[in-house]
Amino acid sequence: MARIAVIGAGAGAMAAAARLAVAGHRVTVYERSSTYGGALGRFERDGFVFDTGPALLRLPAVYRDLFVKTGKEPLESRVELAPVDPASRHVFADGSEVSLPNASRAGVISALDDALGAGAGERWGAFLGRARETWDRTRRPLLEEPLWPNWQVLAREPYPALKQRRLLRPPRQAATLHEIAVQELGGGRLGALLESYALEYGLDPASVPAAAAVLPYMEHAFGSWYVRGGMRELARAMYERCLARKVTFVFDAEVTLIREKDGHAAGVELADGTVVEADRVVCGADPRGLRRMLPGRTLWETGRVGPDEAARPSRFTVLLALRGARPEGTAHRTVVHSPDAAAEARAVFTGPGAGAPTVTVLRPDDPAVRPDEDHEAVTLTATVAPHGPVDWTEKALIARYADELITAAARAVPGLRERLLWQEVRTPVRVAEATGAESGSVPAPSLAGARAALLHPANSTALPGLHLAGGWAHPGGGLAHAGMSGALVAGLIVEGEDFRGSQ
């Protein structure tokens, strides 16, 4: 039985902690804040309840597996999962819209034909077929296995782009998601639909590799799911599962140093000077912070198995308390597309700058998140530049941007301003405070292609006994990927470096 210190109480860290405890290890989690959950936060006021981080779950099998492997009670005995149908409603700049059914390829094709014209569904369906090939090629190495020692092979583009013949010139193939949108989908509304999946994860469609086609494929193939009461309930269930497996949590305990002995991780030191000995250390926080916890040591090998030094985009969120009942048949999730995608991209990925945002509007049909049937809790979210390139402490900027989100959302929510009781804003600065991520950046899933630029640090490091979990480690961001990182770390510790991945 080993003593294991886990830094952070986010989803990936708790997934690792529960699995390690079941394997017989003595696990203690040290969390810098006063609660568990990391990005899975909650805000409550006047009977309204809001998620302040991820609000929908894709690939729920990851968490079903966690609960099966760590106890006799399945996930559904601890939380209520509800499929979101339609999976999403999209409102385009020209006022047209389409609602895409949940986990139904045929239904999506039909809906696109009806809304965007004959042939749109066929083009999207053919694209999803190529996206499935990409998923099949990358699912194991980029989700279910530790990062390969020869990770450089993942720099190759796995998406089978169509070849477009050109007179007297070599055939042209899409290399980025934007090029797929233009060359294979014809641009326009269908292209905007595709690019919105990249933007949701803070990825620039103009530069992200074609392999990002797996992002819409995951939604269409595995569906979108809502946790009744909000995603914070999933964090609560994981926390309680950890406690049931005798994991110890120490809150308000910031780890400032990882201790070494004989070239091996040997424990942690807290901000108050407390020294904790351990046989293994699992870092579930942003690994860029390891520069402070391990001064003078280089943990990363060459290439893309080290932390990304550039600050990735963040999220700006507006929580709205509305008077009036939620209309029957309202979509849970609506994406209001920007009228100027190019200007928005400049603002998000180069910042600062002005660009009307693409806004995701969340309107859950859940009595647990509103005071009564005569009110509604609505969340607006946009991808934005992180704190640093943009000063997200500037009050005038915050007020202006919140107003822009509300203006955009009003295209999807009639009478929004007239119904507004109050609003609460979450900026990238608040994201940084809640998660510890530098600049409030939000991690994206690992993707193949692009010379391995979108791989995350491996779960094992150059310091024996130190492992990485959470959205900033392999296999990257998103709830499903963070949960898998916990499974991979537990496998590496329990089975050793010969561990070949989750089954």
Short mmCIF file of C-alpha atoms in Angstrom, two decimals:
data_model
loop_
_atom_site.label_atom_id
_atom_site.label_comp_id
_atom_site.label_asym_id
_atom_site.label_seq_id
_atom_site.Cartn_x
_atom_site.Cartn_y
_atom_site.Cartn_z
CA MET A 1 0.00 0.00 0.00
CA ALA A 2 1.49 3.32 -1.11
CA ARG A 3 0.90 6.78 0.30
CA ILE A 4 -0.34 8.97 -2.56
CA ALA A 5 -0.71 12.77 -2.43
CA VAL A 6 -3.09 14.22 -5.02
CA ILE A 7 -2.85 17.93 -5.86
CA GLY A 8 -6.29 19.38 -6.64
CA ALA A 9 -9.84 18.09 -6.38
CA GLY A 10 -11.01 18.48 -9.97
CA ALA A 11 -12.75 15.74 -11.94
CA GLY A 12 -9.55 14.12 -13.23
CA ALA A 13 -7.88 14.20 -9.83
CA MET A 14 -10.91 12.70 -8.05
CA ALA A 15 -11.22 10.02 -10.74
CA ALA A 16 -7.62 9.02 -10.08
CA ALA A 17 -8.06 9.20 -6.31
CA ALA A 18 -11.11 6.92 -6.24
CA ARG A 19 -9.46 4.31 -8.48
CA LEU A 20 -6.22 4.35 -6.50
CA ALA A 21 -8.05 4.00 -3.19
CA VAL A 22 -9.95 0.96 -4.49
CA ALA A 23 -6.60 -0.55 -5.44
CA GLY A 24 -5.60 -0.38 -1.78
CA HIS A 25 -3.55 2.82 -1.67
CA ARG A 26 -3.80 5.48 1.03
CA VAL A 27 -4.84 8.61 -0.85
CA THR A 28 -4.99 12.20 0.39
CA VAL A 29 -6.21 15.07 -1.79
CA TYR A 30 -4.88 18.60 -1.15
CA GLU A 31 -7.12 21.30 -2.62
CA ARG A 32 -6.16 25.00 -2.66
CA SER A 33 -9.80 26.16 -2.46
CA SER A 34 -12.47 25.38 0.12
CA THR A 35 -14.40 22.87 -1.98
CA TYR A 36 -14.09 20.06 -4.52
CA GLY A 37 -14.94 20.01 -8.21
CA GLY A 38 -12.45 22.33 -9.88
CA ALA A 39 -14.17 23.74 -12.96
CA LEU A 40 -17.46 22.09 -11.93
CA GLY A 41 -18.61 25.08 -9.91
CA ARG A 42 -22.02 26.33 -8.87
CA PHE A 43 -23.58 29.72 -8.17
CA GLU A 44 -26.82 30.05 -6.17
CA ARG A 45 -28.96 33.06 -5.42
CA ASP A 46 -32.65 33.62 -4.63
CA GLY A 47 -33.53 30.04 -5.51
CA PHE A 48 -31.70 30.14 -8.88
CA VAL A 49 -28.91 27.62 -9.43
CA PHE A 50 -26.27 27.82 -12.18
CA ASP A 51 -23.32 25.74 -13.35
CA THR A 52 -20.26 27.98 -13.68
CA GLY A 53 -18.24 25.46 -15.70
CA PRO A 54 -19.13 22.60 -18.05
CA ALA A 55 -22.89 22.11 -18.21
CA LEU A 56 -23.28 19.07 -20.47
CA LEU A 57 -21.66 15.65 -20.51
CA ARG A 58 -20.50 13.79 -23.60
CA LEU A 59 -19.20 10.22 -23.52
CA PRO A 60 -20.93 9.40 -20.20
CA ALA A 61 -19.43 5.91 -20.48
CA VAL A 62 -16.23 7.33 -18.96
CA TYR A 63 -17.99 8.11 -15.69
CA ARG A 64 -20.16 5.00 -15.79
CA ASP A 65 -16.93 3.00 -15.94
CA LEU A 66 -15.49 4.99 -13.03
CA PHE A 67 -18.43 4.20 -10.77
CA VAL A 68 -18.56 0.54 -11.80
CA LYS A 69 -14.84 0.10 -11.15
CA THR A 70 -14.90 1.89 -7.77
CA GLY A 71 -18.00 0.36 -6.19
CA LYS A 72 -21.15 -1.65 -6.54
CA GLU A 73 -23.36 1.38 -7.18
CA PRO A 74 -23.60 2.53 -10.83
CA LEU A 75 -23.42 6.19 -11.80
CA GLU A 76 -27.19 6.40 -12.33
CA SER A 77 -27.76 5.43 -8.70
CA ARG A 78 -25.97 8.62 -7.65
CA VAL A 79 -27.08 11.14 -10.29
CA GLU A 80 -29.89 11.36 -12.83
CA LEU A 81 -28.67 11.57 -16.41
CA ALA A 82 -31.06 12.92 -19.05
CA PRO A 83 -30.35 12.98 -22.79
CA VAL A 84 -30.61 16.48 -24.26
CA ASP A 85 -32.96 16.43 -27.23
CA PRO A 86 -32.53 18.31 -29.45
CA ALA A 87 -28.80 18.18 -28.83
CA SER A 88 -28.53 21.77 -30.03
CA ARG A 89 -30.41 24.51 -31.80
CA HIS A 90 -28.40 26.80 -34.07
CA VAL A 91 -29.43 30.37 -34.91
CA PHE A 92 -27.41 31.74 -37.83
CA ALA A 93 -26.50 35.32 -38.67
CA ASP A 94 -29.20 35.54 -41.36
CA GLY A 95 -31.90 34.55 -38.85
CA SER A 96 -32.34 31.00 -40.13
CA GLU A 97 -32.09 28.17 -37.65
CA VAL A 98 -31.92 24.40 -37.30
CA SER A 99 -32.42 22.01 -34.38
CA LEU A 100 -30.25 18.89 -34.42
CA PRO A 101 -31.65 15.76 -32.75
CA ASN A 102 -29.58 13.96 -30.14
CA ALA A 103 -27.44 11.00 -31.27
CA SER A 104 -29.34 10.46 -34.52
CA ARG A 105 -27.30 10.68 -37.71
CA ALA A 106 -30.36 10.19 -39.91
CA GLY A 107 -32.30 12.78 -37.91
CA VAL A 108 -29.50 15.32 -38.24
CA ILE A 109 -29.28 14.80 -41.99
CA SER A 110 -33.02 15.26 -42.36
CA ALA A 111 -33.07 18.36 -40.16
CA LEU A 112 -30.25 19.99 -42.13
CA ASP A 113 -31.96 19.28 -45.45
CA ASP A 114 -35.20 20.80 -44.17
CA ALA A 115 -33.55 23.91 -42.71
CA LEU A 116 -30.62 24.61 -45.02
CA GLY A 117 -31.78 23.14 -48.30
CA ALA A 118 -31.59 19.82 -50.11
CA GLY A 119 -28.08 18.40 -50.15
CA ALA A 120 -26.93 20.03 -46.91
CA GLY A 121 -27.70 16.90 -44.92
CA GLU A 122 -25.96 14.67 -47.44
CA ARG A 123 -22.79 16.78 -47.29
CA TRP A 124 -22.84 16.79 -43.49
CA GLY A 125 -23.49 13.03 -43.39
CA ALA A 126 -20.55 12.36 -45.72
CA PHE A 127 -18.37 14.57 -43.51
CA LEU A 128 -19.45 12.61 -40.42
CA GLY A 129 -18.41 9.42 -42.20
CA ARG A 130 -14.89 10.79 -42.64
CA ALA A 131 -14.96 12.08 -39.06
CA ARG A 132 -15.80 8.57 -37.88
CA GLU A 133 -12.69 7.25 -39.66
CA THR A 134 -10.67 9.87 -37.80
CA TRP A 135 -12.26 8.85 -34.49
CA ASP A 136 -11.55 5.16 -35.14
CA ARG A 137 -7.90 5.94 -35.90
CA THR A 138 -7.31 8.14 -32.85
CA ARG A 139 -9.71 6.91 -30.14
CA ARG A 140 -7.25 4.52 -28.50
CA PRO A 141 -4.04 6.59 -28.59
CA LEU A 142 -5.75 9.90 -27.81
CA LEU A 143 -8.33 8.83 -25.24
CA GLU A 144 -7.86 5.32 -23.86
CA GLU A 145 -4.10 4.80 -23.72
CA PRO A 146 -1.17 6.60 -22.09
CA LEU A 147 0.67 8.86 -24.49
CA TRP A 148 2.82 6.70 -26.76
CA PRO A 149 6.61 6.93 -26.28
CA ASN A 150 6.76 7.52 -30.04
CA TRP A 151 4.13 10.22 -29.75
CA GLN A 152 5.60 11.96 -32.80
CA VAL A 153 3.59 9.62 -35.06
CA LEU A 154 0.48 11.42 -33.83
CA ALA A 155 1.70 14.51 -35.66
CA ARG A 156 0.34 12.97 -38.86
CA GLU A 157 -3.11 14.07 -40.02
CA PRO A 158 -5.62 11.21 -39.62
CA TYR A 159 -8.58 12.91 -41.30
CA PRO A 160 -9.21 11.45 -44.82
CA ALA A 161 -9.76 14.76 -46.56
CA LEU A 162 -11.31 14.74 -50.01
CA LYS A 163 -8.98 15.42 -52.91
CA GLN A 164 -10.14 18.27 -55.12
CA ARG A 165 -8.64 18.12 -58.58
CA ARG A 166 -7.43 21.39 -60.11
CA LEU A 167 -6.41 22.12 -63.68
CA LEU A 168 -2.62 22.03 -64.12
CA ARG A 169 -2.11 22.06 -60.35
CA PRO A 170 -1.76 19.35 -57.69
CA PRO A 171 -5.00 18.17 -55.99
CA ARG A 172 -6.05 20.25 -52.99
CA GLN A 173 -6.93 18.72 -49.60
CA ALA A 174 -8.26 20.36 -46.47
CA ALA A 175 -5.68 20.56 -43.68
CA THR A 176 -7.63 22.64 -41.15
CA LEU A 177 -11.20 22.62 -39.92
CA HIS A 178 -11.86 25.91 -41.69
CA GLU A 179 -10.69 24.39 -44.96
CA ILE A 180 -13.04 21.44 -44.43
CA ALA A 181 -15.85 23.95 -43.84
CA VAL A 182 -15.11 25.70 -47.13
CA GLN A 183 -13.92 22.90 -49.42
CA GLU A 184 -16.08 20.00 -48.26
CA LEU A 185 -19.15 21.71 -46.81
CA GLY A 186 -19.35 24.76 -49.07
CA GLY A 187 -18.95 27.33 -46.32
CA GLY A 188 -22.01 29.35 -45.36
CA ARG A 189 -24.24 28.10 -42.58
CA LEU A 190 -23.00 24.51 -42.77
CA GLY A 191 -19.43 25.76 -42.46
CA ALA A 192 -20.39 27.96 -39.50
CA LEU A 193 -22.00 24.94 -37.84
CA LEU A 194 -18.77 22.95 -38.14
CA GLU A 195 -16.52 25.76 -36.96
CA SER A 196 -18.65 26.35 -33.85
CA TYR A 197 -17.54 22.97 -32.48
CA ALA A 198 -13.91 24.08 -32.52
CA LEU A 199 -14.71 27.48 -31.03
CA GLU A 200 -16.59 25.81 -28.16
CA TYR A 201 -13.30 24.20 -27.09
CA GLY A 202 -11.28 27.37 -27.58
CA LEU A 203 -9.75 26.20 -30.85
CA ASP A 204 -9.23 28.44 -33.87
CA PRO A 205 -10.92 26.82 -36.92
CA ALA A 206 -8.39 28.53 -39.18
CA SER A 207 -5.43 26.72 -37.59
CA VAL A 208 -6.80 23.66 -35.77
CA PRO A 209 -6.05 20.46 -37.73
CA ALA A 210 -8.68 18.64 -39.74
CA ALA A 211 -8.57 15.95 -37.03
CA ALA A 212 -10.82 18.26 -34.98
CA ALA A 213 -13.61 16.67 -37.02
CA VAL A 214 -13.87 14.22 -34.10
CA LEU A 215 -15.47 16.96 -31.96
CA PRO A 216 -18.83 17.11 -33.78
CA TYR A 217 -18.62 13.37 -34.35
CA MET A 218 -18.50 12.72 -30.59
CA GLU A 219 -21.69 14.73 -30.07
CA HIS A 220 -23.56 13.07 -32.93
CA ALA A 221 -22.40 9.55 -32.06
CA PHE A 222 -22.61 9.54 -28.26
CA GLY A 223 -25.08 12.31 -27.56
CA SER A 224 -25.22 15.13 -25.04
CA TRP A 225 -26.38 14.49 -21.49
CA TYR A 226 -27.56 16.71 -18.67
CA VAL A 227 -27.18 15.92 -14.98
CA ARG A 228 -30.36 16.83 -13.10
CA GLY A 229 -29.62 19.58 -10.62
CA GLY A 230 -26.62 20.71 -12.66
CA MET A 231 -23.19 19.31 -13.40
CA ARG A 232 -22.09 20.12 -9.87
CA GLU A 233 -24.09 17.02 -8.89
CA LEU A 234 -21.60 14.88 -10.80
CA ALA A 235 -18.76 16.46 -8.80
CA ARG A 236 -20.69 15.77 -5.59
CA ALA A 237 -21.20 12.12 -6.57
CA MET A 238 -17.48 11.72 -7.31
CA TYR A 239 -16.54 13.37 -4.02
CA GLU A 240 -18.87 11.09 -2.08
CA ARG A 241 -17.54 8.05 -3.92
CA CYS A 242 -14.00 9.08 -2.93
CA LEU A 243 -15.05 9.46 0.72
CA ALA A 244 -16.72 6.05 0.65
CA ARG A 245 -13.42 4.59 -0.55
CA LYS A 246 -11.57 6.25 2.34
CA VAL A 247 -9.93 9.06 0.36
CA THR A 248 -9.00 11.96 2.66
CA PHE A 249 -9.57 15.55 1.53
CA VAL A 250 -7.72 18.56 2.93
CA PHE A 251 -9.21 21.86 1.75
CA ASP A 252 -7.68 25.34 1.83
CA ALA A 253 -4.36 23.56 1.43
CA GLU A 254 -2.25 24.98 -1.38
CA VAL A 255 0.70 22.85 -2.45
CA THR A 256 3.71 25.08 -3.03
CA LEU A 257 6.48 22.51 -3.42
CA ILE A 258 6.88 18.90 -4.52
CA ARG A 259 9.55 17.27 -2.44
CA GLU A 260 12.16 14.94 -3.93
CA LYS A 261 14.32 12.22 -2.44
CA ASP A 262 16.92 10.25 -4.37
CA GLY A 263 15.52 11.52 -7.67
CA HIS A 264 11.97 10.43 -6.86
CA ALA A 265 8.84 12.38 -5.87
CA ALA A 266 8.63 12.00 -2.10
CA GLY A 267 5.78 14.24 -0.95
CA VAL A 268 4.51 17.79 -0.92
CA GLU A 269 4.90 20.97 1.07
CA LEU A 270 1.92 23.23 1.77
CA ALA A 271 1.74 27.01 1.88
CA ASP A 272 1.61 26.96 5.69
CA GLY A 273 4.89 25.05 5.80
CA THR A 274 3.38 21.63 6.48
CA VAL A 275 5.46 18.82 4.97
CA VAL A 276 3.65 15.66 3.86
CA GLU A 277 5.58 12.54 2.93
CA ALA A 278 4.27 10.39 0.08
CA ASP A 279 5.40 7.56 -2.15
CA ARG A 280 3.68 9.04 -5.21
CA VAL A 281 2.36 12.45 -6.18
CA VAL A 282 -0.48 13.05 -8.65
CA CYS A 283 -0.80 16.63 -9.92
CA GLY A 284 -4.37 17.34 -11.01
CA ALA A 285 -3.73 21.07 -11.45
CA ASP A 286 -2.41 23.08 -14.39
CA PRO A 287 1.06 21.51 -14.84
CA ARG A 288 2.54 24.88 -15.77
CA GLY A 289 2.41 25.50 -12.03
CA LEU A 290 5.04 22.78 -11.59
CA ARG A 291 7.64 25.36 -12.57
CA ARG A 292 7.02 26.86 -9.14
CA MET A 293 6.61 23.56 -7.31
CA LEU A 294 9.81 22.08 -8.76
CA PRO A 295 12.18 25.04 -9.21
CA GLY A 296 15.20 24.33 -11.35
CA ARG A 297 13.99 20.97 -12.68
CA THR A 298 13.04 20.29 -16.30
CA LEU A 299 10.23 17.74 -16.42
CA TRP A 300 9.42 17.80 -20.08
CA GLU A 301 10.98 15.94 -22.93
CA THR A 302 11.37 17.68 -26.27
CA GLY A 303 8.34 18.44 -28.43
CA ARG A 304 4.70 18.48 -27.44
CA VAL A 305 4.85 16.48 -24.24
CA GLY A 306 5.38 19.61 -22.20
CA PRO A 307 2.99 22.35 -21.09
CA ASP A 308 1.84 24.86 -23.68
CA GLU A 309 3.50 28.15 -22.77
CA ALA A 310 0.94 30.20 -24.70
CA ALA A 311 -2.20 31.20 -22.83
CA ARG A 312 -5.18 29.45 -24.39
CA PRO A 313 -8.63 31.09 -24.68
CA SER A 314 -10.99 31.27 -21.75
CA ARG A 315 -14.73 31.65 -21.21
CA PHE A 316 -16.94 34.59 -20.34
CA THR A 317 -20.23 33.62 -18.70
CA VAL A 318 -23.35 35.59 -17.82
CA LEU A 319 -25.89 34.03 -15.44
CA LEU A 320 -29.42 35.37 -15.91
CA ALA A 321 -32.34 35.15 -13.51
CA LEU A 322 -35.53 35.61 -15.54
CA ARG A 323 -39.14 36.16 -14.57
CA GLY A 324 -41.64 34.13 -16.54
CA ALA A 325 -41.89 30.41 -17.19
CA ARG A 326 -39.65 28.51 -19.59
CA PRO A 327 -41.78 27.94 -22.70
CA GLU A 328 -42.65 24.34 -23.46
CA GLY A 329 -40.48 22.85 -26.19
CA THR A 330 -37.56 25.22 -25.56
CA ALA A 331 -34.18 23.77 -26.58
CA HIS A 332 -31.80 23.13 -23.71
CA ARG A 333 -28.82 24.41 -25.73
CA THR A 334 -28.90 27.08 -28.43
CA VAL A 335 -25.85 28.37 -30.30
CA VAL A 336 -26.29 31.92 -31.62
CA HIS A 337 -23.68 32.31 -34.34
CA SER A 338 -21.59 35.44 -34.75
CA PRO A 339 -22.48 37.67 -37.72
CA ASP A 340 -18.74 38.20 -38.30
CA ALA A 341 -16.76 35.02 -37.62
CA ALA A 342 -13.48 36.51 -38.85
CA ALA A 343 -13.69 39.48 -36.45
CA GLU A 344 -14.66 37.17 -33.61
CA ALA A 345 -11.66 34.93 -34.31
CA ARG A 346 -9.32 37.91 -34.22
CA ALA A 347 -10.73 38.99 -30.87
CA VAL A 348 -10.49 35.50 -29.35
CA PHE A 349 -7.18 34.29 -30.71
CA THR A 350 -5.14 37.44 -31.05
CA GLY A 351 -6.98 39.86 -28.70
CA PRO A 352 -7.63 42.47 -27.75
CA GLY A 353 -10.23 43.50 -30.29
CA ALA A 354 -13.89 43.76 -31.03
CA GLY A 355 -15.95 41.01 -32.59
CA ALA A 356 -19.57 40.06 -31.95
CA PRO A 357 -19.35 36.71 -30.15
CA THR A 358 -20.87 33.33 -30.83
CA VAL A 359 -23.00 32.73 -27.74
CA THR A 360 -24.17 29.45 -26.25
CA VAL A 361 -27.51 29.80 -24.45
CA LEU A 362 -28.36 27.12 -21.88
CA ARG A 363 -31.97 26.81 -20.70
CA PRO A 364 -32.34 23.57 -18.70
CA ASP A 365 -35.82 22.19 -18.06
CA ASP A 366 -35.06 21.39 -14.44
CA PRO A 367 -37.13 22.48 -11.40
CA ALA A 368 -34.01 22.12 -9.25
CA VAL A 369 -32.35 25.18 -10.82
CA ARG A 370 -35.17 27.72 -10.50
CA PRO A 371 -37.21 28.97 -7.53
CA ASP A 372 -40.56 28.00 -9.10
CA GLU A 373 -42.32 27.44 -12.42
CA ASP A 374 -42.75 31.19 -12.92
CA HIS A 375 -39.01 31.80 -13.28
CA GLU A 376 -36.15 30.55 -15.43
CA ALA A 377 -32.38 30.22 -14.99
CA VAL A 378 -30.43 30.92 -18.21
CA THR A 379 -26.67 30.75 -18.78
CA LEU A 380 -24.83 32.56 -21.59
CA THR A 381 -21.29 31.56 -22.50
CA ALA A 382 -18.75 32.78 -25.07
CA THR A 383 -15.16 31.84 -25.83
CA VAL A 384 -12.87 34.82 -25.24
CA ALA A 385 -9.20 35.74 -25.09
CA PRO A 386 -7.65 34.91 -21.71
CA HIS A 387 -6.69 37.38 -19.02
CA GLY A 388 -3.45 39.06 -20.04
CA PRO A 389 -3.99 39.90 -23.70
CA VAL A 390 -7.29 41.34 -22.46
CA ASP A 391 -7.65 42.99 -19.04
CA TRP A 392 -10.68 41.18 -17.67
CA THR A 393 -10.64 43.26 -14.50
CA GLU A 394 -11.71 46.39 -16.40
CA LYS A 395 -15.28 47.11 -15.30
CA ALA A 396 -16.33 48.96 -18.45
CA LEU A 397 -15.13 46.11 -20.64
CA ILE A 398 -16.93 43.52 -18.52
CA ALA A 399 -20.19 45.49 -18.67
CA ARG A 400 -19.91 46.02 -22.43
CA TYR A 401 -19.16 42.38 -23.14
CA ALA A 402 -21.96 41.13 -20.90
CA ASP A 403 -24.33 43.41 -22.81
CA GLU A 404 -23.07 41.98 -26.11
CA LEU A 405 -23.82 38.46 -24.94
CA ILE A 406 -27.31 39.45 -23.83
CA THR A 407 -27.95 41.21 -27.16
CA ALA A 408 -26.88 38.10 -29.06
CA ALA A 409 -28.91 35.79 -26.83
CA ALA A 410 -32.02 37.94 -27.37
CA ARG A 411 -32.05 36.60 -30.94
CA ALA A 412 -32.89 33.21 -29.45
CA VAL A 413 -34.84 34.24 -26.31
CA PRO A 414 -37.72 36.60 -27.15
CA GLY A 415 -38.28 39.33 -24.55
CA LEU A 416 -35.04 38.51 -22.77
CA ARG A 417 -34.27 42.00 -21.48
CA GLU A 418 -37.83 42.59 -20.32
CA ARG A 419 -37.74 39.35 -18.31
CA LEU A 420 -34.38 40.02 -16.66
CA LEU A 421 -34.40 40.20 -12.84
CA TRP A 422 -30.64 40.23 -12.28
CA GLN A 423 -27.39 39.00 -13.78
CA GLU A 424 -24.08 37.66 -12.51
CA VAL A 425 -20.89 37.70 -14.59
CA ARG A 426 -17.98 35.25 -14.60
CA THR A 427 -14.81 36.46 -16.37
CA PRO A 428 -11.53 34.66 -17.15
CA VAL A 429 -10.19 36.10 -13.91
CA ARG A 430 -12.88 34.20 -12.02
CA VAL A 431 -12.07 31.06 -14.03
CA ALA A 432 -8.44 31.37 -12.94
CA GLU A 433 -9.46 31.82 -9.30
CA ALA A 434 -11.75 28.78 -9.39
CA THR A 435 -9.49 26.38 -11.28
CA GLY A 436 -5.95 27.64 -10.75
CA ALA A 437 -5.37 27.63 -14.52
CA GLU A 438 -3.05 30.40 -15.64
CA SER A 439 -4.88 33.36 -17.24
CA GLY A 440 -8.18 31.49 -16.83
CA SER A 441 -7.34 29.35 -19.86
CA VAL A 442 -9.56 26.35 -20.59
CA PRO A 443 -7.91 23.18 -21.96
CA ALA A 444 -9.01 21.52 -25.20
CA PRO A 445 -8.95 17.78 -25.94
CA SER A 446 -5.79 16.33 -27.40
CA LEU A 447 -5.88 16.12 -31.19
CA ALA A 448 -3.66 14.44 -33.75
CA GLY A 449 -2.14 16.26 -36.70
CA ALA A 450 -0.69 19.78 -36.80
CA ARG A 451 2.79 18.45 -35.99
CA ALA A 452 1.52 17.32 -32.57
CA ALA A 453 0.86 20.91 -31.49
CA LEU A 454 -2.34 19.91 -29.68
CA LEU A 455 -1.03 17.05 -27.59
CA HIS A 456 -0.94 17.47 -23.82
CA PRO A 457 1.76 16.45 -21.34
CA ALA A 458 2.02 12.71 -20.74
CA ASN A 459 0.56 11.26 -17.53
CA SER A 460 4.07 10.19 -16.44
CA THR A 461 6.83 12.77 -16.07
CA ALA A 462 10.61 12.76 -16.10
CA LEU A 463 10.51 12.74 -12.28
CA PRO A 464 9.73 9.17 -11.18
CA GLY A 465 6.72 9.02 -8.89
CA LEU A 466 5.13 12.21 -10.24
CA HIS A 467 2.04 11.80 -12.47
CA LEU A 468 -0.33 14.25 -14.17
CA ALA A 469 -4.12 14.08 -14.28
CA GLY A 470 -6.90 16.48 -15.28
CA GLY A 471 -7.71 18.51 -18.36
CA TRP A 472 -4.18 19.88 -18.76
CA ALA A 473 -2.66 16.41 -19.05
CA HIS A 474 -3.13 13.67 -21.64
CA PRO A 475 -5.76 13.15 -23.07
CA GLY A 476 -6.73 16.80 -22.56
CA GLY A 477 -9.72 18.96 -21.74
CA GLY A 478 -13.42 18.22 -21.59
CA LEU A 479 -15.12 16.20 -18.85
CA ALA A 480 -14.77 12.85 -20.61
CA HIS A 481 -11.09 13.36 -21.36
CA ALA A 482 -10.35 14.61 -17.84
CA GLY A 483 -12.08 11.54 -16.41
CA MET A 484 -9.99 9.30 -18.64
CA SER A 485 -6.81 10.97 -17.41
CA GLY A 486 -7.67 9.71 -13.92
CA ALA A 487 -8.10 6.18 -15.25
CA LEU A 488 -4.76 6.34 -17.07
CA VAL A 489 -2.87 7.66 -14.03
CA ALA A 490 -4.36 4.96 -11.81
CA GLY A 491 -3.43 2.30 -14.36
CA LEU A 492 0.17 3.52 -14.58
CA ILE A 493 0.56 3.52 -10.79
CA VAL A 494 -1.19 0.22 -10.14
CA GLU A 495 0.08 -1.76 -13.14
CA GLY A 496 3.32 0.07 -13.81
CA GLU A 497 4.73 1.68 -16.91
CA ASP A 498 3.75 -1.39 -18.97
CA PHE A 499 0.09 -0.38 -18.60
CA ARG A 500 -1.40 -0.25 -22.09
CA GLY A 501 -4.67 1.55 -21.46
CA SER A 502 -8.28 1.30 -20.45
CA GLN A 503 -10.39 -1.56 -21.75
#
